[in-house]
Coordinates of C-alpha atoms in Angstrom, one line a residue:
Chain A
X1 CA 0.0 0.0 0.0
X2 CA 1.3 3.4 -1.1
X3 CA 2.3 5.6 1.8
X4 CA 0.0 8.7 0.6
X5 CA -2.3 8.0 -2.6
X6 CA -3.8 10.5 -5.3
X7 CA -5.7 9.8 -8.1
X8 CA -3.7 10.6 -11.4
X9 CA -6.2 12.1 -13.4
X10 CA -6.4 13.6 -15.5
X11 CA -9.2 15.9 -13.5
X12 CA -11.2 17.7 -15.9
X13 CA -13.2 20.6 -14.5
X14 CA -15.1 23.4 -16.6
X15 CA -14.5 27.2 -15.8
X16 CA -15.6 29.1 -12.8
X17 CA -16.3 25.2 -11.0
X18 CA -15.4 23.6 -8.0
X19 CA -12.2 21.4 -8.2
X20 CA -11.7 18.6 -5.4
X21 CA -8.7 16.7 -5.3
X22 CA -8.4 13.9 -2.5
X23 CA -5.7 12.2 -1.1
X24 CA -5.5 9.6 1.6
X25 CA -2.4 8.2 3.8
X26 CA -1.5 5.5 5.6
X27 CA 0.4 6.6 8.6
X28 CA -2.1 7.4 11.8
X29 CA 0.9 9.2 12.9
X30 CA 1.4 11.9 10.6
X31 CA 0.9 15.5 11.7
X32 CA 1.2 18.0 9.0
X33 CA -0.6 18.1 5.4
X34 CA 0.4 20.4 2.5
X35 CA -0.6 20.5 -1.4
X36 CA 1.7 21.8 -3.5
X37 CA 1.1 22.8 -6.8
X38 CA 3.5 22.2 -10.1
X39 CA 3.2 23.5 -13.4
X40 CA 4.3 21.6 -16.3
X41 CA 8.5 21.6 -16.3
X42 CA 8.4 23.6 -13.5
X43 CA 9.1 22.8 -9.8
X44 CA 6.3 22.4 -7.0
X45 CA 5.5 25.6 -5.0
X46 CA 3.3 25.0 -2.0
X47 CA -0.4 26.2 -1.6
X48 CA -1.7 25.0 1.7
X49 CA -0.6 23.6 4.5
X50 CA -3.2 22.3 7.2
X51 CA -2.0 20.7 10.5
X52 CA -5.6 20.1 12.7
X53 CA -8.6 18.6 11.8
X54 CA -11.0 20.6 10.0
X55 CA -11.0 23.3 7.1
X56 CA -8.4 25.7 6.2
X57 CA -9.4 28.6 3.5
X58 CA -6.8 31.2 1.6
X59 CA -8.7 32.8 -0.9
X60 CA -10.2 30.6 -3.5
X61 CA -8.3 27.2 -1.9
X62 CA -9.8 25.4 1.2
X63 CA -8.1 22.4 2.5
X64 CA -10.3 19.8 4.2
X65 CA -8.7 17.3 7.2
X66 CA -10.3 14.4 8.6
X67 CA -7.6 12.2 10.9
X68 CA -10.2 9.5 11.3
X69 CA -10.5 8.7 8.1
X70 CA -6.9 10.0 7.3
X71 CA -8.1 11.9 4.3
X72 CA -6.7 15.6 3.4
X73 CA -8.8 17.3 0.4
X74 CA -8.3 20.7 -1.6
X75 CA -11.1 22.6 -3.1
X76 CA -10.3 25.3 -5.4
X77 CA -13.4 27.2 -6.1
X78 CA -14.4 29.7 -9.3
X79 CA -11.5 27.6 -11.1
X80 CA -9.7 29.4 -13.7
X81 CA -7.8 28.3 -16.7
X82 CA -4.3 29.4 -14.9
X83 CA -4.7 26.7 -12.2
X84 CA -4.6 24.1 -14.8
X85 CA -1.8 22.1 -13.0
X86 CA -0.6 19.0 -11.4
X87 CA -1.3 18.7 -7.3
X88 CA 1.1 17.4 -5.0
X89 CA -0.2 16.1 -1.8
X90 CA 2.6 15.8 0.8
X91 CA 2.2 14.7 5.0
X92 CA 4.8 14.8 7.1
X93 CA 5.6 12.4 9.9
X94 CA 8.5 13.6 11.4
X95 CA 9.4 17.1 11.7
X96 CA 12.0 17.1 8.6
X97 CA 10.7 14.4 6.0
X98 CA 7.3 14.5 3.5
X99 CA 6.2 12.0 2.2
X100 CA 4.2 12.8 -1.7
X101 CA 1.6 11.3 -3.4
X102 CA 2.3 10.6 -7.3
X103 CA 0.0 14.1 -7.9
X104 CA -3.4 14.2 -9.6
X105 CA -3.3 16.2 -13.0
X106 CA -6.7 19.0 -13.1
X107 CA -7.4 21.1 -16.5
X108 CA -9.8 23.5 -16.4
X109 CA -11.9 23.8 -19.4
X110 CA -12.3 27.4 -20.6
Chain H
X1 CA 11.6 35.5 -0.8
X2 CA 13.7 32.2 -0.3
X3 CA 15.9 31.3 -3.4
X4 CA 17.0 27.7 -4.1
X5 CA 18.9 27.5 -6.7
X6 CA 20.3 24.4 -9.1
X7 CA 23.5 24.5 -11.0
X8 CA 21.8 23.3 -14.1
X9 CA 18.7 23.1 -16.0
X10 CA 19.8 20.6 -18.5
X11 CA 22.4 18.0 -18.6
X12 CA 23.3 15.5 -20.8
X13 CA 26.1 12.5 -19.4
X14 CA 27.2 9.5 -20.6
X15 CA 26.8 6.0 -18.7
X16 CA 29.6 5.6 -16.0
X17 CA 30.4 8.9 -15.8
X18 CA 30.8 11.0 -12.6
X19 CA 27.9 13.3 -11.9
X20 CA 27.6 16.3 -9.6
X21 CA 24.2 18.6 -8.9
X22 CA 24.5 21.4 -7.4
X23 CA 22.0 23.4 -4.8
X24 CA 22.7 26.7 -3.1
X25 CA 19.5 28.1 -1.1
X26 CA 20.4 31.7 0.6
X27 CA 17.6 31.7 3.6
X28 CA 20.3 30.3 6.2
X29 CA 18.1 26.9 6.4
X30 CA 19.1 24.3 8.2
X31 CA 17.9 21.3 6.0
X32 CA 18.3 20.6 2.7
X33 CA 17.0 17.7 1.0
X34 CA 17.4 15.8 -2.5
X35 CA 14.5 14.4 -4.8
X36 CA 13.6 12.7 -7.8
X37 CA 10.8 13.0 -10.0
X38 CA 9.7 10.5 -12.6
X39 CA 6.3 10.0 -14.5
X40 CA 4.0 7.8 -12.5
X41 CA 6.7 7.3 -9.7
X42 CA 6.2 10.9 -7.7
X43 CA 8.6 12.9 -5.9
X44 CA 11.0 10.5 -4.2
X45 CA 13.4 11.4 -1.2
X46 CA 17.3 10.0 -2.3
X47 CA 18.7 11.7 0.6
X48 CA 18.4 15.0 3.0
X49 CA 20.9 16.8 5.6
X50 CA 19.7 18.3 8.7
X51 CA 23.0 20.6 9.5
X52 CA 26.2 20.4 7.8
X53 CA 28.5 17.9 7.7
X54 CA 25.5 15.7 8.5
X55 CA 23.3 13.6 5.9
X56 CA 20.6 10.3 6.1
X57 CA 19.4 8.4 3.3
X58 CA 16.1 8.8 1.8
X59 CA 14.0 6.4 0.5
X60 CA 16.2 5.7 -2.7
X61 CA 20.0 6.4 -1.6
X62 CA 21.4 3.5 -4.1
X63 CA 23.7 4.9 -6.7
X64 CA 24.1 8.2 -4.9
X65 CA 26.0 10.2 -2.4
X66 CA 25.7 13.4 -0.8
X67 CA 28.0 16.3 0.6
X68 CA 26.8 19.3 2.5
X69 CA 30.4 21.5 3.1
X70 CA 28.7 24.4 3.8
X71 CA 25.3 25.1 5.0
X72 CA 23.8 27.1 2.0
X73 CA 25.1 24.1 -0.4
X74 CA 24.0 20.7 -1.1
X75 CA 25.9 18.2 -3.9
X76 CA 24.1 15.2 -5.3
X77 CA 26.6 12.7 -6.7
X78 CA 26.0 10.2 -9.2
X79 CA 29.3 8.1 -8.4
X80 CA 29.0 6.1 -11.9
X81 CA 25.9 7.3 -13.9
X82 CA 23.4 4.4 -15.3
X83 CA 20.9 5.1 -17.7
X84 CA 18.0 4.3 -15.1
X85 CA 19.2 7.7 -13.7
X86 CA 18.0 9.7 -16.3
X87 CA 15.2 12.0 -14.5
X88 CA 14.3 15.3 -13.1
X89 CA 16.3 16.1 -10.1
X90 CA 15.0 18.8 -7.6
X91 CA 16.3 20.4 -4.8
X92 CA 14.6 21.4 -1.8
X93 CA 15.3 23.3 1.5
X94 CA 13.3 24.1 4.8
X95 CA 14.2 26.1 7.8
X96 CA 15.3 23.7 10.7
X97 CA 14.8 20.7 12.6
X98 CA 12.4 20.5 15.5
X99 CA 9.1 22.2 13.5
X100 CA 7.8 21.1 10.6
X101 CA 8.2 24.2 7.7
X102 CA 7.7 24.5 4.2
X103 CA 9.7 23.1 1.7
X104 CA 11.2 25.1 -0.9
X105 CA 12.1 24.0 -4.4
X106 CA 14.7 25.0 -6.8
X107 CA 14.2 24.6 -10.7
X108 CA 15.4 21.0 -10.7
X109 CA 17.6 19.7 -13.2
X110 CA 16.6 18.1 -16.1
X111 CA 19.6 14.8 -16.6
X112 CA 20.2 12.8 -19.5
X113 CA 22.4 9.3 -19.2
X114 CA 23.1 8.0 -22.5

């Protein structure tokens, strides 16, 4: 079993929608939760980071926690044709290392 | 802003040659860390230093080595380079042990092995 898992997409989404991309882990120990985003030949840059159960918003991005289940989500609303993008999710177990899912690919549809 | 940057963008080697990668971050961090990135495969951790002098492996060490001389620099070496090397190589620093922090990338280099 992978450590954190992503779907792949590709995520298709039209316009000025609601993009959810989920991500689930194995470890019941890990603490901290971040998405990063990465454009095509370009390195990841990070979005959101969430450490406590619960939702997180900045702007148009909310991330979602749920330790039970040991899912972490991000919804981008009023999606735009610039966050067309692959999305890294990464959790942390110890205070130095993440761990990253494979990424799931999103295209918004003009 | 915090700047890491990679000696290369592109590089093109030949099989069983010696490799370096370069990474110099200028925010004073204390921990640096090494990556790979291949289609399907992720981001995967070859090995990360916490202070200088100091390293541990990642999850893929095999084929590589490390040296961290100075804090603001990080070397990746490919000791003899094998074509199952060829990949995207990122770079990536963070403030200091003891808190979890962001990770910041550089541009990552782009390697060849032919």
């Amino acid at each position: 079993q992978k450590e954190v898992e992503q779907n792949s997409g590709p995520l298709s989404v039209p316009e000025g929608a609601i993009a959810s991309l989920n991500c689930t882990y194995s470890d019941r120990g890990s603490q901290s939760f971040f998405w990063y985003r990465q454009y095509s030949g370009k390195s990841p840059e990070l979005i959101m980071s969430i450490y406590s159960n619960g939702d997180k918003e900045d702007g148009r991005f909310t991330a979602q926690l749920n330790k039970a289940s040991q899912y972490v989500s991000l919804l981008i609303r009023d999606s735009q044709p610039s966050d067309s993008a692959t999305y890294l999710c990464a959790v942390s177990q110890t205070s130095e290392k993440l761990t990253f899912g494979t990424g799931t690919r999103l295209t918004i549809i003009p | 802003d915090v700047k890491v940057t990679q000696s290369s963008r592109y590089l093109v080697k030949r099989t069983g040659e010696k490799v370096f990668l370069e990474c110099v971050q200028d925010m004073d961090h204390e921990n640096m860390f090494w990556y790979r990135q291949d289609p399907g495969l992720g981001l995967r951790l070859i090995y990360f230093s916490y202070d200088v002098k100091m390293k541990e492996k990642g999850d893929i060490p095999e084929g590589y080595s490390v040296s961290r001389e100075k804090k603001e620099r990080f070397s990746l070496i490919l000791e003899s380079a094998s074509t199952n090397q060829t990949s995207m190589y990122l770079c990536a620093s963070s403030l200091g042990p003891g808190a979890v922090e962001t990770q910041y990338f550089g541009p990552g280099t782009r390697l060849l092995v032919l």
